[in-house]
mmCIF file of C-alpha atoms and ligand atoms in Angstrom:
data_model
loop_
_atom_site.group_PDB
_atom_site.id
_atom_site.type_symbol
_atom_site.label_atom_id
_atom_site.label_comp_id
_atom_site.label_asym_id
_atom_site.label_seq_id
_atom_site.Cartn_x
_atom_site.Cartn_y
_atom_site.Cartn_z
ATOM 1 C CA MET A 134 -17.277 17.971 -1.188
ATOM 2 C CA ARG A 135 -14.675 18.321 1.084
ATOM 3 C CA LEU A 136 -12.505 21.170 -0.657
ATOM 4 C CA LYS A 137 -15.621 23.108 -2.208
ATOM 5 C CA GLY A 138 -14.629 26.657 -3.309
ATOM 6 C CA LYS A 139 -11.351 26.321 -2.724
ATOM 7 C CA ILE A 140 -8.223 27.245 -4.411
ATOM 8 C CA ALA A 141 -4.850 24.481 -5.113
ATOM 9 C CA ILE A 142 -1.412 24.646 -6.302
ATOM 10 C CA VAL A 143 0.330 20.899 -6.907
ATOM 11 C CA THR A 144 4.082 20.809 -7.876
ATOM 12 C CA GLY A 145 4.871 18.303 -9.920
ATOM 13 C CA GLY A 146 1.226 17.793 -10.735
ATOM 14 C CA GLY A 147 2.114 15.936 -14.244
ATOM 15 C CA GLY A 148 3.554 12.769 -12.326
ATOM 16 C CA GLY A 149 2.216 9.929 -10.103
ATOM 17 C CA ILE A 150 1.125 11.510 -6.549
ATOM 18 C CA GLY A 151 0.818 14.772 -8.053
ATOM 19 C CA ARG A 152 -1.916 13.989 -10.593
ATOM 20 C CA ALA A 153 -3.795 11.623 -7.905
ATOM 21 C CA THR A 154 -3.555 14.406 -5.982
ATOM 22 C CA ALA A 155 -4.683 16.934 -8.133
ATOM 23 C CA ILE A 156 -7.624 14.923 -9.518
ATOM 24 C CA ARG A 157 -8.431 13.968 -6.227
ATOM 25 C CA PHE A 158 -8.200 18.012 -4.748
ATOM 26 C CA ALA A 159 -10.639 18.381 -7.995
ATOM 27 C CA LYS A 160 -13.167 15.841 -7.462
ATOM 28 C CA GLU A 161 -13.544 17.348 -3.808
ATOM 29 C CA GLY A 162 -14.607 20.811 -5.526
ATOM 30 C CA ALA A 163 -11.086 22.575 -5.643
ATOM 31 C CA LYS A 164 -9.977 24.713 -8.252
ATOM 32 C CA VAL A 165 -6.410 23.207 -9.127
ATOM 33 C CA ALA A 166 -3.045 24.801 -11.012
ATOM 34 C CA VAL A 167 -1.593 21.938 -12.128
ATOM 35 C CA SER A 168 2.508 23.110 -12.183
ATOM 36 C CA ASP A 169 5.174 20.811 -13.754
ATOM 37 C CA ILE A 170 8.546 21.302 -15.727
ATOM 38 C CA ASP A 171 7.081 18.949 -18.407
ATOM 39 C CA SER A 172 4.246 20.019 -20.043
ATOM 40 C CA LEU A 173 2.911 16.913 -21.576
ATOM 41 C CA SER A 174 2.205 15.207 -18.690
ATOM 42 C CA GLY A 175 0.995 18.176 -16.353
ATOM 43 C CA GLU A 176 -1.535 19.236 -19.653
ATOM 44 C CA LYS A 177 -2.745 15.507 -19.523
ATOM 45 C CA THR A 178 -3.252 15.877 -15.922
ATOM 46 C CA VAL A 179 -5.432 18.863 -16.654
ATOM 47 C CA ASN A 180 -7.580 17.419 -19.600
ATOM 48 C CA MET A 181 -8.108 14.127 -17.102
ATOM 49 C CA ILE A 182 -10.079 16.884 -14.415
ATOM 50 C CA GLN A 183 -11.797 18.497 -17.441
ATOM 51 C CA GLN A 184 -12.862 15.656 -18.477
ATOM 52 C CA PHE A 185 -15.092 14.914 -15.340
ATOM 53 C CA GLY A 186 -16.294 18.792 -14.997
ATOM 54 C CA GLY A 187 -13.789 19.684 -12.688
ATOM 55 C CA ASP A 188 -11.999 23.185 -12.888
ATOM 56 C CA ALA A 189 -7.864 23.341 -13.505
ATOM 57 C CA ILE A 190 -5.364 25.115 -15.323
ATOM 58 C CA PHE A 191 -1.734 24.152 -16.463
ATOM 59 C CA VAL A 192 1.239 26.368 -15.202
ATOM 60 C CA LYS A 193 4.793 25.314 -16.461
ATOM 61 C CA THR A 194 7.201 25.980 -13.553
ATOM 62 C CA ASP A 195 10.756 24.768 -12.656
ATOM 63 C CA VAL A 196 10.403 24.415 -8.693
ATOM 64 C CA SER A 197 13.905 25.562 -8.176
ATOM 65 C CA ASP A 198 13.374 29.022 -9.729
ATOM 66 C CA SER A 199 12.507 31.540 -7.947
ATOM 67 C CA ASN A 200 10.757 33.751 -10.780
ATOM 68 C CA GLN A 201 8.590 30.946 -12.011
ATOM 69 C CA VAL A 202 7.099 29.630 -8.542
ATOM 70 C CA LYS A 203 6.718 33.216 -8.216
ATOM 71 C CA GLU A 204 4.689 33.783 -11.456
ATOM 72 C CA LEU A 205 3.051 29.872 -10.891
ATOM 73 C CA VAL A 206 1.411 31.550 -7.743
ATOM 74 C CA HIS A 207 0.784 34.823 -8.966
ATOM 75 C CA ILE A 208 -1.036 32.930 -12.575
ATOM 76 C CA THR A 209 -2.839 31.273 -10.077
ATOM 77 C CA THR A 210 -4.620 33.921 -8.385
ATOM 78 C CA SER A 211 -5.277 35.896 -10.903
ATOM 79 C CA THR A 212 -6.531 33.481 -12.754
ATOM 80 C CA PHE A 213 -8.667 31.781 -9.956
ATOM 81 C CA GLY A 214 -8.762 34.828 -7.613
ATOM 82 C CA GLY A 215 -7.051 33.420 -4.313
ATOM 83 C CA LEU A 216 -5.030 30.455 -2.740
ATOM 84 C CA HIS A 217 -6.034 28.089 0.063
ATOM 85 C CA ILE A 218 -3.700 24.878 -0.934
ATOM 86 C CA MET A 219 -0.134 24.952 -1.265
ATOM 87 C CA PHE A 220 1.249 20.773 -2.561
ATOM 88 C CA ASN A 221 4.816 21.100 -3.111
ATOM 89 C CA ASN A 222 5.066 17.671 -4.339
ATOM 90 C CA ALA A 223 7.870 18.129 -7.161
ATOM 91 C CA GLY A 224 11.128 15.758 -6.545
ATOM 92 C CA ILE A 225 13.475 13.919 -8.177
ATOM 93 C CA ALA A 226 15.364 10.863 -7.298
ATOM 94 C CA ASN A 227 19.314 10.640 -7.391
ATOM 95 C CA SER A 228 21.467 8.039 -9.363
ATOM 96 C CA GLU A 229 21.750 5.088 -7.330
ATOM 97 C CA VAL A 230 26.030 5.898 -6.310
ATOM 98 C CA ARG A 231 27.888 6.335 -2.919
ATOM 99 C CA SER A 232 27.736 9.527 -2.057
ATOM 100 C CA VAL A 233 32.021 10.057 -2.866
ATOM 101 C CA ASP A 234 30.607 9.591 -6.734
ATOM 102 C CA LEU A 235 27.757 11.358 -6.790
ATOM 103 C CA SER A 236 28.460 14.463 -8.498
ATOM 104 C CA GLU A 237 28.325 17.993 -6.776
ATOM 105 C CA GLU A 238 26.029 19.190 -10.057
ATOM 106 C CA GLU A 239 24.221 16.145 -9.364
ATOM 107 C CA TRP A 240 24.234 16.902 -5.440
ATOM 108 C CA ASP A 241 22.756 20.807 -6.454
ATOM 109 C CA ARG A 242 19.836 19.544 -8.739
ATOM 110 C CA VAL A 243 18.403 17.171 -6.057
ATOM 111 C CA ILE A 244 18.831 19.847 -3.201
ATOM 112 C CA ASP A 245 17.628 22.656 -5.487
ATOM 113 C CA VAL A 246 14.399 20.826 -7.023
ATOM 114 C CA ASN A 247 13.297 18.067 -3.452
ATOM 115 C CA LEU A 248 14.630 21.221 -1.172
ATOM 116 C CA LYS A 249 14.835 24.617 -2.467
ATOM 117 C CA GLY A 250 11.672 23.837 -4.548
ATOM 118 C CA VAL A 251 9.693 23.692 -1.297
ATOM 119 C CA PHE A 252 11.590 26.560 0.195
ATOM 120 C CA LEU A 253 10.235 28.873 -2.842
ATOM 121 C CA GLY A 254 6.452 27.154 -3.000
ATOM 122 C CA ILE A 255 6.534 28.621 1.049
ATOM 123 C CA LYS A 256 7.912 32.168 0.683
ATOM 124 C CA TYR A 257 5.590 32.316 -2.244
ATOM 125 C CA ALA A 258 2.511 30.861 -0.910
ATOM 126 C CA VAL A 259 2.365 32.445 2.144
ATOM 127 C CA PRO A 260 1.297 35.845 1.280
ATOM 128 C CA GLU A 261 -1.923 34.640 -0.861
ATOM 129 C CA LEU A 262 -3.034 32.050 2.175
ATOM 130 C CA LYS A 263 -2.192 35.016 4.550
ATOM 131 C CA LYS A 264 -4.613 36.886 2.706
ATOM 132 C CA SER A 265 -7.144 34.145 2.185
ATOM 133 C CA GLY A 266 -7.584 34.538 5.932
ATOM 134 C CA GLY A 267 -5.039 30.945 6.502
ATOM 135 C CA GLY A 268 -4.870 27.490 4.504
ATOM 136 C CA ALA A 269 -2.868 24.706 4.132
ATOM 137 C CA ILE A 270 0.578 23.857 3.036
ATOM 138 C CA ILE A 271 1.721 20.155 2.442
ATOM 139 C CA ASN A 272 4.989 19.131 1.570
ATOM 140 C CA THR A 273 6.659 15.892 0.231
ATOM 141 C CA SER A 274 9.132 14.584 2.702
ATOM 142 C CA SER A 275 9.622 10.600 1.987
ATOM 143 C CA LEU A 276 10.213 7.634 4.329
ATOM 144 C CA LEU A 277 14.359 8.427 2.995
ATOM 145 C CA GLY A 278 13.869 11.643 5.257
ATOM 146 C CA LEU A 279 12.949 9.852 8.198
ATOM 147 C CA LYS A 280 15.665 7.034 7.593
ATOM 148 C CA GLY A 281 18.977 6.723 5.661
ATOM 149 C CA LYS A 282 19.330 4.214 2.846
ATOM 150 C CA LYS A 283 22.567 3.709 1.060
ATOM 151 C CA TYR A 284 23.371 5.529 -2.637
ATOM 152 C CA GLN A 285 20.845 8.370 -2.152
ATOM 153 C CA ALA A 286 23.062 10.893 -0.142
ATOM 154 C CA ALA A 287 21.202 13.870 -1.894
ATOM 155 C CA TYR A 288 17.782 12.092 -1.521
ATOM 156 C CA ASN A 289 18.103 11.385 2.361
ATOM 157 C CA ALA A 290 19.179 15.041 3.251
ATOM 158 C CA SER A 291 16.695 16.766 0.684
ATOM 159 C CA LYS A 292 13.768 14.874 2.043
ATOM 160 C CA ALA A 293 15.317 15.102 5.854
ATOM 161 C CA GLY A 294 15.245 18.779 5.034
ATOM 162 C CA VAL A 295 12.204 19.289 4.145
ATOM 163 C CA ILE A 296 10.711 17.698 7.488
ATOM 164 C CA ARG A 297 12.125 20.364 9.333
ATOM 165 C CA LEU A 298 11.418 23.130 6.632
ATOM 166 C CA THR A 299 7.540 21.794 7.401
ATOM 167 C CA GLN A 300 8.460 22.338 11.103
ATOM 168 C CA ASN A 301 9.758 25.804 11.024
ATOM 169 C CA ALA A 302 7.207 27.168 8.506
ATOM 170 C CA ALA A 303 4.141 25.839 10.811
ATOM 171 C CA LEU A 304 6.152 27.634 13.558
ATOM 172 C CA GLU A 305 6.363 31.162 11.513
ATOM 173 C CA TYR A 306 2.638 30.752 10.337
ATOM 174 C CA GLY A 307 0.360 29.625 12.758
ATOM 175 C CA LYS A 308 -0.697 32.605 13.892
ATOM 176 C CA TYR A 309 -2.096 33.071 10.604
ATOM 177 C CA ASN A 310 -4.273 30.095 10.815
ATOM 178 C CA ILE A 311 -1.970 28.875 7.839
ATOM 179 C CA ARG A 312 -1.341 25.040 8.873
ATOM 180 C CA VAL A 313 1.855 23.187 7.329
ATOM 181 C CA ASN A 314 2.529 19.362 7.266
ATOM 182 C CA ALA A 315 4.599 16.800 5.640
ATOM 183 C CA ILE A 316 3.905 13.319 4.165
ATOM 184 C CA ALA A 317 6.409 10.428 4.312
ATOM 185 C CA PRO A 318 5.725 8.126 1.189
ATOM 186 C CA GLY A 319 7.526 4.502 1.019
ATOM 187 C CA VAL A 320 7.363 2.714 -1.916
ATOM 188 C CA ILE A 321 4.865 4.101 -4.373
ATOM 189 C CA ASP A 322 4.502 3.092 -7.965
ATOM 190 C CA THR A 323 5.496 6.121 -9.866
ATOM 191 C CA LYS A 324 7.769 6.557 -12.526
ATOM 192 C CA ILE A 325 10.421 7.507 -9.988
ATOM 193 C CA ILE A 326 10.970 3.964 -8.689
ATOM 194 C CA ASP A 327 11.472 2.758 -12.365
ATOM 195 C CA GLY A 328 15.063 2.342 -11.934
ATOM 196 C CA TRP A 329 14.363 -0.001 -8.687
ATOM 197 C CA LYS A 330 11.790 -1.716 -10.410
ATOM 198 C CA GLN A 331 14.359 -2.802 -13.002
ATOM 199 C CA ASP A 332 16.933 -4.094 -10.483
ATOM 200 C CA ALA A 333 15.613 -7.922 -10.322
ATOM 201 C CA ARG A 334 17.630 -8.814 -7.471
ATOM 202 C CA LYS A 335 16.926 -6.054 -5.343
ATOM 203 C CA TRP A 336 12.883 -5.350 -6.203
ATOM 204 C CA PRO A 337 11.317 -8.198 -4.851
ATOM 205 C CA ILE A 338 12.912 -7.072 -1.176
ATOM 206 C CA ILE A 339 12.187 -3.354 -1.739
ATOM 207 C CA SER A 340 8.894 -4.082 -2.816
ATOM 208 C CA ARG A 341 7.696 -6.056 0.122
ATOM 209 C CA ALA A 342 10.113 -4.167 2.786
ATOM 210 C CA ASN A 343 7.260 -2.809 5.022
ATOM 211 C CA ALA A 344 4.327 -4.396 7.058
ATOM 212 C CA LEU A 345 1.829 -4.432 4.596
ATOM 213 C CA GLY A 346 4.354 -6.295 2.225
ATOM 214 C CA ARG A 347 3.556 -4.363 -0.733
ATOM 215 C CA ILE A 348 3.687 -0.977 -2.624
ATOM 216 C CA GLY A 349 1.599 1.700 -2.569
ATOM 217 C CA THR A 350 -0.332 3.292 -5.001
ATOM 218 C CA PRO A 351 -0.469 7.300 -5.676
ATOM 219 C CA GLU A 352 -3.937 7.551 -4.542
ATOM 220 C CA GLU A 353 -3.733 6.277 -1.416
ATOM 221 C CA VAL A 354 -0.961 9.127 -0.739
ATOM 222 C CA ALA A 355 -3.793 11.563 -2.460
ATOM 223 C CA ASN A 356 -5.727 10.421 0.411
ATOM 224 C CA ALA A 357 -3.692 11.649 2.724
ATOM 225 C CA VAL A 358 -2.703 15.176 1.237
ATOM 226 C CA LEU A 359 -6.315 15.646 0.774
ATOM 227 C CA PHE A 360 -6.813 14.951 4.648
ATOM 228 C CA LEU A 361 -4.239 17.245 5.930
ATOM 229 C CA ALA A 362 -5.709 19.512 2.696
ATOM 230 C CA SER A 363 -8.689 19.850 4.196
ATOM 231 C CA ASP A 364 -10.664 21.203 7.244
ATOM 232 C CA GLU A 365 -10.882 17.856 9.110
ATOM 233 C CA ALA A 366 -6.820 18.472 9.992
ATOM 234 C CA SER A 367 -7.947 21.943 11.570
ATOM 235 C CA PHE A 368 -5.780 20.987 14.690
ATOM 236 C CA ILE A 369 -2.638 19.145 12.895
ATOM 237 C CA THR A 370 0.148 21.125 11.767
ATOM 238 C CA GLY A 371 3.894 20.604 12.401
ATOM 239 C CA ALA A 372 3.265 16.934 11.195
ATOM 240 C CA THR A 373 4.872 14.221 9.535
ATOM 241 C CA LEU A 374 2.396 12.047 7.990
ATOM 242 C CA SER A 375 3.725 8.475 6.967
ATOM 243 C CA VAL A 376 2.041 6.723 4.213
ATOM 244 C CA ASP A 377 4.298 3.904 3.701
ATOM 245 C CA GLY A 378 3.008 0.160 4.534
ATOM 246 C CA GLY A 379 4.807 0.684 7.630
ATOM 247 C CA GLY A 380 7.872 0.996 5.923
ATOM 248 C CA LEU A 381 9.192 2.984 8.911
ATOM 249 C CA THR A 382 8.945 0.455 11.590
ATOM 250 C CA PHE A 383 9.836 -2.383 9.500
HETATM 251 N N1 NAD B 577 6.906 7.390 -5.632
HETATM 252 C C1 NAD B 577 7.722 7.292 -4.490
HETATM 253 O O1 NAD B 577 8.329 6.066 -4.110
HETATM 254 C C2 NAD B 577 7.956 8.534 -3.426
HETATM 255 C C3 NAD B 577 8.248 8.044 -2.261
HETATM 256 C C4 NAD B 577 8.650 8.969 -1.486
HETATM 257 C C5 NAD B 577 8.449 10.118 -2.028
HETATM 258 N N2 NAD B 577 8.662 10.663 -3.259
HETATM 259 C C6 NAD B 577 8.289 12.090 -3.668
HETATM 260 O O2 NAD B 577 6.450 11.970 -3.844
HETATM 261 C C7 NAD B 577 6.908 13.158 -5.027
HETATM 262 C C8 NAD B 577 5.942 13.048 -6.525
HETATM 263 O O3 NAD B 577 6.844 11.874 -6.828
HETATM 264 P P1 NAD B 577 6.227 10.571 -7.646
HETATM 265 O O4 NAD B 577 6.472 9.748 -6.928
HETATM 266 O O5 NAD B 577 4.925 11.047 -7.920
HETATM 267 O O6 NAD B 577 7.458 10.648 -9.002
HETATM 268 P P2 NAD B 577 7.021 10.846 -10.269
HETATM 269 O O7 NAD B 577 8.573 11.306 -11.556
HETATM 270 O O8 NAD B 577 6.143 10.462 -11.100
HETATM 271 O O9 NAD B 577 6.513 12.620 -10.472
HETATM 272 C C9 NAD B 577 7.634 13.554 -10.212
HETATM 273 C C10 NAD B 577 6.969 15.091 -10.736
HETATM 274 O O10 NAD B 577 7.866 16.344 -10.209
HETATM 275 C C11 NAD B 577 8.207 16.760 -11.996
HETATM 276 N N3 NAD B 577 9.052 17.836 -11.613
HETATM 277 C C12 NAD B 577 10.559 16.975 -11.387
HETATM 278 N N4 NAD B 577 11.611 18.198 -11.549
HETATM 279 C C13 NAD B 577 10.594 19.098 -11.040
HETATM 280 C C14 NAD B 577 10.598 20.719 -10.968
HETATM 281 N N5 NAD B 577 12.511 21.196 -11.435
HETATM 282 N N6 NAD B 577 9.806 21.555 -11.080
HETATM 283 C C15 NAD B 577 8.303 20.873 -11.518
HETATM 284 N N7 NAD B 577 8.411 19.835 -11.647
HETATM 285 C C16 NAD B 577 9.190 18.772 -11.674
HETATM 286 C C17 NAD B 577 8.288 15.593 -12.914
HETATM 287 O O11 NAD B 577 8.079 15.960 -14.413
HETATM 288 C C18 NAD B 577 7.295 14.658 -12.524
HETATM 289 O O12 NAD B 577 5.982 15.244 -12.845
HETATM 290 C C19 NAD B 577 8.370 13.686 -5.109
HETATM 291 O O13 NAD B 577 8.920 15.054 -4.817
HETATM 292 C C20 NAD B 577 9.028 12.175 -4.633
HETATM 293 O O14 NAD B 577 10.633 12.280 -4.148
HETATM 294 C C21 NAD B 577 7.783 9.169 -3.828
#
């Protein structure tokens, strides 16, 4: 078991990548606080973990709300006795519209969840990771944080911001043995891409736009997150790991 004795938080743990990672963490021996804005899906992840004898709790959280993220960290540490791994993963898409047609409200919400949510996760996790003698933070960026795509203004900007925020935190907290890395998934089979899937004209192109010619699974992303969370990645910090089937090179 690669995470035996570790305590982890997974935000967006009711969704595809978050759920697969929470399950993988628990199978590797971690105690997991599954956090999501959606109670039903978050509690389902906890049930799935408990079914194989894993240890998990659900904490309802809107990651864009400072008090709720603070409380998430507090509940986790008071329930399990500490924190070693913070996976800042919750995220939302923006509508497929030109930037001139994107409302300010939608811009603000996407930035608040995707970028401020990661900032708050770092802000409240770091003091607890310091108490544990170090730990790992993994932030979910995107292929679209590394390259632009039409009609994705807020999402592009938020995910690019996550990469710089990751480097900033890696520099600030390396001296406390806290490693901070990002993952940049390509097109992964989760709810967030439902809109693209319904586009009969574009989907055949989008779904093959990488070197491997297929979309990825949440479990394939979870494997990469597990690696970055584990001691096997002990000399890796400030990095952005693409999990995109070669989408960046395409
Ligand atoms: N699926 C892809 O193709 C893909 C590609 C690149 C990056 N990502 C990123 O991966 C992450 C996970 O997305 P996913 O693909 O699993 O999609 P998903 O929609 O299945 O999961 C996202 C989860 O985040 C939760 N969430 C949304 N807003 C929240 C908030 N304010 N506070 C807490 N939880 C909230 C949702 O309820 C959902 O359970 C996101 O950051 C997304 O941007 C996904």
